[in-house]
Coordinates of C-alpha atoms and ligand atoms in Angstrom, one line a residue:
M20 CA 111.1 130.9 88.9
S21 CA 114.3 129.0 89.4
R22 CA 115.7 127.3 86.3
R23 CA 118.2 125.2 88.2
A24 CA 118.5 121.7 86.8
T25 CA 117.2 119.9 89.9
G26 CA 114.9 117.7 87.9
P27 CA 111.3 116.9 88.5
R28 CA 110.0 116.5 92.1
L29 CA 109.5 112.8 92.7
R30 CA 107.3 111.3 95.4
A31 CA 109.2 111.0 98.7
A32 CA 107.4 107.7 99.2
L33 CA 109.7 106.2 96.5
D34 CA 112.8 106.9 98.5
G35 CA 114.6 103.8 99.5
I36 CA 112.4 101.4 97.5
P37 CA 114.6 98.4 96.7
A38 CA 114.5 97.5 93.0
Y39 CA 112.9 94.2 92.3
V40 CA 115.9 91.8 92.0
P41 CA 115.4 89.2 89.3
G42 CA 116.5 85.6 89.9
R43 CA 119.4 86.1 87.5
P44 CA 120.1 89.3 85.7
A45 CA 119.7 89.1 81.9
G46 CA 122.9 88.1 80.2
E47 CA 124.6 86.6 83.2
G48 CA 125.3 82.9 83.8
Q49 CA 123.3 81.7 80.8
E50 CA 125.3 78.5 80.7
S51 CA 124.1 77.5 84.2
F52 CA 120.7 76.0 85.2
K53 CA 118.4 78.7 86.4
L54 CA 116.7 77.5 89.6
S55 CA 116.3 81.0 91.0
S56 CA 112.9 82.3 89.7
N57 CA 110.4 79.5 90.3
E58 CA 109.9 79.1 86.6
N59 CA 108.6 76.1 84.9
P60 CA 111.5 74.3 83.1
Y61 CA 109.2 73.1 80.3
P62 CA 108.9 75.2 77.1
P63 CA 105.4 76.0 76.0
L64 CA 103.3 73.1 74.6
P65 CA 103.2 73.2 70.8
G66 CA 99.5 74.0 70.7
V67 CA 100.0 76.9 73.1
L68 CA 102.9 78.2 71.0
D69 CA 100.8 77.9 67.8
S70 CA 98.0 80.0 69.4
A71 CA 100.5 82.6 70.5
V72 CA 102.1 82.8 67.1
A73 CA 98.7 83.1 65.4
A74 CA 97.8 85.9 67.7
A75 CA 101.1 87.6 66.9
G76 CA 99.7 88.2 63.4
S77 CA 97.6 91.0 64.9
L78 CA 100.3 92.8 66.7
N79 CA 99.5 95.9 64.8
R80 CA 96.2 96.1 66.7
Y81 CA 95.6 96.8 70.3
P82 CA 94.4 93.7 72.2
D83 CA 90.9 93.1 73.4
M84 CA 91.0 95.3 76.5
A85 CA 88.0 93.5 78.0
A86 CA 89.8 90.1 77.4
T87 CA 86.3 88.7 76.6
A88 CA 87.4 85.3 75.4
L89 CA 89.9 84.8 78.2
F90 CA 87.3 85.8 80.8
A91 CA 84.8 83.4 79.3
E92 CA 87.3 80.6 79.4
L93 CA 88.4 81.4 83.0
A94 CA 84.8 81.6 84.2
A95 CA 84.0 78.2 82.7
H96 CA 87.2 76.6 84.0
F97 CA 86.8 77.8 87.6
D98 CA 83.1 77.9 87.7
V99 CA 82.9 81.6 88.7
P100 CA 80.9 84.4 87.2
V101 CA 82.6 86.6 84.7
E102 CA 82.0 89.6 86.9
H103 CA 84.2 88.0 89.5
L104 CA 87.3 88.0 87.3
A105 CA 90.0 90.4 86.6
V106 CA 93.3 89.9 84.6
G107 CA 96.5 91.8 84.7
T108 CA 100.2 91.9 83.8
G109 CA 101.2 88.9 85.9
S110 CA 99.6 88.3 89.3
V111 CA 102.1 90.9 90.6
G112 CA 100.4 93.4 88.4
V113 CA 97.0 92.4 89.8
A114 CA 98.4 92.6 93.3
Q115 CA 99.6 96.2 92.6
Q116 CA 96.1 97.0 91.2
L117 CA 94.6 95.6 94.4
L118 CA 96.7 98.0 96.5
Q119 CA 95.8 100.9 94.2
A120 CA 92.1 100.0 94.7
T121 CA 92.3 99.8 98.5
T122 CA 95.2 101.8 100.0
G123 CA 96.8 105.2 100.1
P124 CA 99.3 107.1 102.3
G125 CA 98.8 106.3 106.0
D126 CA 97.1 103.0 105.4
E127 CA 98.6 99.7 106.5
V128 CA 99.2 96.5 104.6
I129 CA 99.9 93.4 106.6
Y130 CA 101.9 90.4 105.3
A131 CA 104.1 87.7 106.7
W132 CA 107.9 88.0 106.5
R133 CA 109.7 86.6 104.9
S134 CA 107.3 86.3 102.0
F135 CA 107.1 87.3 98.3
E136 CA 109.6 90.1 97.9
A137 CA 107.3 92.2 95.7
Y138 CA 104.9 92.9 98.7
P139 CA 107.1 95.5 100.4
I140 CA 107.9 97.2 97.0
I141 CA 104.4 97.5 95.7
T142 CA 103.1 98.5 99.2
Q143 CA 105.6 101.3 99.4
I144 CA 104.8 102.4 95.8
S145 CA 101.2 102.7 96.9
G146 CA 102.2 105.0 99.7
A147 CA 100.9 102.7 102.3
T148 CA 102.9 101.3 105.3
S149 CA 104.1 97.7 105.5
V150 CA 103.3 95.8 108.7
R151 CA 105.5 92.7 108.6
V152 CA 104.6 89.8 110.8
P153 CA 107.5 87.3 111.2
L154 CA 107.0 83.7 110.2
T155 CA 106.9 81.2 113.1
A156 CA 110.0 79.1 113.9
G157 CA 108.4 76.4 111.7
E158 CA 108.4 78.8 108.7
E159 CA 104.6 79.1 108.9
H160 CA 102.4 82.2 108.7
D161 CA 101.7 83.4 112.3
L162 CA 98.0 84.0 111.6
T163 CA 97.3 84.8 115.2
A164 CA 99.8 87.6 115.2
M165 CA 98.6 88.7 111.8
A166 CA 95.1 89.0 113.0
K167 CA 96.3 90.9 116.1
A168 CA 98.2 93.3 113.9
V169 CA 95.0 94.6 112.3
T170 CA 94.3 98.3 113.2
D171 CA 91.6 100.6 111.9
R172 CA 94.2 101.7 109.3
T173 CA 94.6 98.2 107.9
R174 CA 93.2 98.0 104.3
L175 CA 94.8 94.9 102.9
I176 CA 96.4 91.6 104.1
F177 CA 98.5 89.4 101.8
V178 CA 98.4 85.7 102.7
C179 CA 100.8 83.8 100.5
N180 CA 99.7 80.2 100.3
P181 CA 101.9 78.3 99.7
N182 CA 104.4 80.9 101.0
N183 CA 107.3 82.1 98.8
P184 CA 110.2 81.4 99.6
T185 CA 109.5 78.8 102.3
G186 CA 107.0 76.7 100.4
V187 CA 105.0 76.1 103.6
A188 CA 101.2 76.1 103.2
I189 CA 98.3 77.0 105.5
G190 CA 95.6 74.5 106.3
R191 CA 91.9 75.1 105.8
A192 CA 90.9 75.3 109.5
D193 CA 93.6 77.8 110.3
L194 CA 92.9 79.9 107.3
E195 CA 89.1 79.9 107.9
H196 CA 89.6 80.8 111.5
F197 CA 91.8 83.7 110.4
L198 CA 89.4 84.9 107.8
D199 CA 86.6 84.9 110.5
R200 CA 88.7 87.2 112.7
V201 CA 89.6 89.8 110.0
P202 CA 87.2 92.8 109.8
Q203 CA 84.9 92.6 106.8
D204 CA 86.2 95.9 105.5
V205 CA 89.8 94.7 105.1
L206 CA 90.7 92.9 101.9
V207 CA 92.4 89.6 102.3
V208 CA 94.4 88.6 99.3
L209 CA 95.1 84.9 99.0
D210 CA 98.1 84.8 96.8
E211 CA 98.0 81.3 95.3
A212 CA 100.6 81.6 92.6
Y213 CA 101.7 78.0 93.3
R214 CA 98.3 76.5 93.9
E215 CA 98.6 73.8 91.2
F216 CA 101.7 72.3 93.0
V217 CA 99.8 71.8 96.3
R218 CA 99.3 68.1 97.2
D219 CA 98.5 68.3 100.9
P220 CA 94.7 67.9 101.1
R221 CA 94.5 70.1 104.2
V222 CA 95.4 73.1 102.1
P223 CA 92.2 74.9 100.9
D224 CA 91.5 76.1 97.4
G225 CA 91.0 79.8 97.7
I226 CA 88.5 79.8 94.9
A227 CA 86.3 77.6 97.1
L228 CA 86.9 79.9 100.1
Y229 CA 86.2 83.2 98.5
R230 CA 82.6 82.4 97.4
D231 CA 80.9 83.4 100.6
R232 CA 83.5 86.0 101.6
P233 CA 83.2 89.4 99.9
N234 CA 86.5 90.6 101.4
V235 CA 88.6 87.8 99.9
A236 CA 90.4 88.1 96.6
V237 CA 92.3 85.1 95.2
L238 CA 95.4 85.7 93.0
R239 CA 96.4 83.1 90.4
T240 CA 99.0 83.2 87.6
F241 CA 99.8 81.6 84.2
S242 CA 103.5 82.0 85.1
K243 CA 104.2 78.9 87.1
A244 CA 102.2 75.7 86.5
Y245 CA 101.1 76.9 83.1
G246 CA 104.7 77.9 82.1
L247 CA 103.9 81.4 80.6
A248 CA 106.1 83.6 82.9
G249 CA 107.4 85.5 79.8
L250 CA 103.9 86.5 78.7
R251 CA 102.9 88.3 82.0
V252 CA 99.3 87.2 82.6
G253 CA 97.7 86.7 86.0
F254 CA 94.2 87.0 87.3
A255 CA 92.1 87.6 90.4
V256 CA 88.9 85.9 91.5
A257 CA 86.9 88.2 93.8
H258 CA 83.4 89.4 94.4
A259 CA 82.0 91.9 91.8
P260 CA 82.9 95.2 93.6
V261 CA 86.5 94.2 94.0
A262 CA 86.8 92.8 90.4
A263 CA 85.2 96.0 89.1
A264 CA 87.8 98.1 91.0
L265 CA 90.5 96.0 89.5
R266 CA 89.2 96.7 86.0
K267 CA 89.4 100.4 86.9
T268 CA 93.0 100.3 88.2
A269 CA 94.3 98.2 85.2
V270 CA 96.8 99.6 82.8
P271 CA 94.9 100.0 79.6
F272 CA 95.7 97.1 77.2
G273 CA 98.1 95.6 79.8
V274 CA 97.6 92.0 78.8
S275 CA 98.7 91.5 75.2
G276 CA 96.7 89.6 72.6
V277 CA 99.5 87.0 72.5
A278 CA 99.3 86.5 76.2
Q279 CA 95.5 86.2 76.1
A280 CA 95.6 83.7 73.3
A281 CA 98.3 81.6 75.0
A282 CA 96.4 81.7 78.3
I283 CA 93.2 80.5 76.6
A284 CA 95.1 77.7 74.8
S285 CA 96.7 76.7 78.2
L286 CA 93.2 76.4 79.8
R287 CA 92.3 74.1 77.0
S288 CA 95.4 72.1 77.6
V289 CA 95.1 71.7 81.3
P290 CA 95.5 67.9 81.5
A291 CA 98.8 68.0 79.6
L292 CA 100.1 70.9 81.7
L293 CA 99.0 69.3 85.0
A294 CA 100.8 66.1 83.9
R295 CA 104.0 68.2 83.8
V296 CA 103.2 69.6 87.2
D297 CA 102.9 66.1 88.5
T298 CA 106.4 65.4 87.2
L299 CA 107.7 68.5 89.0
V300 CA 105.9 67.5 92.2
A301 CA 107.5 64.1 92.0
E302 CA 110.9 65.8 91.5
R303 CA 110.1 68.0 94.5
A304 CA 109.6 65.0 96.7
R305 CA 112.8 63.4 95.4
V306 CA 114.9 66.6 96.0
A307 CA 113.4 67.2 99.5
A308 CA 114.0 63.5 100.5
A309 CA 117.6 63.6 99.2
L310 CA 118.3 66.8 101.0
A311 CA 116.8 65.5 104.2
E312 CA 119.0 62.3 103.8
Q313 CA 122.0 64.6 103.5
G314 CA 121.0 66.1 106.9
W315 CA 119.4 69.4 105.7
T316 CA 116.2 70.6 107.4
V317 CA 113.7 71.1 104.6
P318 CA 110.3 72.6 105.4
D319 CA 107.5 70.8 103.7
S320 CA 107.1 72.6 100.4
Q321 CA 103.8 72.7 98.5
A322 CA 105.2 74.8 95.8
N323 CA 107.8 74.3 93.0
F324 CA 110.8 75.2 95.2
V325 CA 112.4 74.2 98.4
W326 CA 113.8 76.5 101.2
L327 CA 117.1 76.0 103.0
R328 CA 117.6 78.2 106.0
L329 CA 121.4 78.7 105.9
G330 CA 121.8 81.9 107.9
E331 CA 125.3 83.2 107.7
A332 CA 126.2 80.4 105.2
T333 CA 123.7 81.6 102.6
G334 CA 126.2 83.5 100.4
A335 CA 128.7 80.6 100.5
F336 CA 126.1 78.1 99.5
A337 CA 124.8 80.2 96.7
A338 CA 128.4 80.8 95.4
A339 CA 129.0 77.0 95.6
C340 CA 125.9 76.4 93.5
E341 CA 126.9 79.0 91.0
A342 CA 130.3 77.5 90.6
A343 CA 128.7 74.2 90.0
G344 CA 126.5 75.6 87.3
V345 CA 123.2 76.1 89.2
T346 CA 121.8 79.6 89.9
V347 CA 119.7 79.7 93.1
R348 CA 118.1 82.5 95.0
P349 CA 119.9 83.7 98.1
F350 CA 118.3 85.9 100.7
A351 CA 121.3 87.4 102.5
G352 CA 121.7 86.1 106.0
E353 CA 118.5 84.0 105.9
G354 CA 118.6 81.2 103.4
V355 CA 118.4 80.0 99.8
R356 CA 115.4 79.2 97.7
V357 CA 115.9 76.6 95.0
T358 CA 113.4 76.0 92.3
V359 CA 112.6 72.4 91.3
G360 CA 113.8 72.2 87.8
E361 CA 114.6 69.5 85.3
P362 CA 116.0 66.3 86.8
E363 CA 119.6 67.1 85.5
A364 CA 119.5 70.5 87.3
N365 CA 118.1 68.9 90.4
D366 CA 120.9 66.3 90.4
L367 CA 123.5 69.0 90.1
L368 CA 121.9 70.9 93.0
L369 CA 121.9 67.7 95.2
A370 CA 125.5 66.9 94.4
T371 CA 126.5 70.5 95.3
A372 CA 124.4 70.4 98.5
A373 CA 126.1 67.1 99.6
A374 CA 129.5 68.5 98.9
F375 CA 128.7 71.7 100.8
R376 CA 127.8 69.7 103.9
A377 CA 130.9 67.4 103.7
Ligands
PMP14 N1 103.0 85.7 93.9 C1 104.0 85.0 94.3 C2 103.9 84.3 95.7 C3 105.1 84.7 93.5 O1 106.1 84.0 94.0 C4 105.1 85.3 92.3 C5 106.3 85.2 91.3 N2 107.5 85.0 91.8 C6 104.1 86.1 91.9 C7 103.0 86.3 92.7 C8 104.0 86.9 90.6 O2 104.0 86.1 89.5 P1 103.5 86.7 88.1 O3 103.6 88.2 88.2 O4 104.5 86.2 87.1 O5 102.1 86.2 87.9

């Protein structure tokens, strides 16, 4: 046998997978406002922090793998059976588990593009093939084209509502019509990472929609409205067979005891956390209105960020923001996504955007 140092044989499916690019690499630009990762600008509530610290006293132990207390809290909060729940390391972790549960090489996964940048990465890791359906000119999901893209190899469809990075959300009638057209053996994942920021009453709550649809899974996260991005805890609500498959594909002990405790404390502090969300939503309205006043076209965002389609000027705008002390998220040649942050950060962004147009 050859002993040449060629290294282990790695799966060809991994070739060319782009690494997930964080909003700002660790250690860079710490002195600037970070409006690049759709984080919550508020630190944890004192009660949430206390619960996390108390749980940290048991760090020598493995966490409750069944997340019993968290499941009970989620079930009560969302009025769903415990068997319809699954938790994971962030909702991106749960999304990856959903792919593992449904897809393999040769299968197809449909999603809008541009959308959440993890979809192509986790799809490729699963060995499946991405089928990207361009957003409409109005930055909306083209649900008609997405339904038409279904083949007998389609196993999963991501619907990001509201969509990252455009912020645009799908209305109830359109989504229901789409769900009615998708074959029952295809899993539709309603990624609602930003659900708590939605104010348009036409946008449906996936947890209401999934109840009579066994092929729908709803993804939610503690990272955004609940402000626990650093703890990595997300969850899915889906019918029992899908939730059971998620428990099988979970990384053992993937959600730490600290994360479970903080998530439970957050669910018990929902009014205080949603009051913060209200403040951010008001800031979103202020930022969007001011940008429109400056002459920018800003799609209606139902999330905690706004989207500026800048095309070739994307890099220059992102650089101008960086120079002014605001880190935003550029998508080369397409546009820039700006998280709604603390008022001071938003003011700086608005001043930079005004100067850029001048
Ligand atoms: N879905 C969407 C649409 C997102 O934008 C994000 C975070 N950027 C996630 C899922 C993942 O969030 P987390 O893993 O922190 O729950």
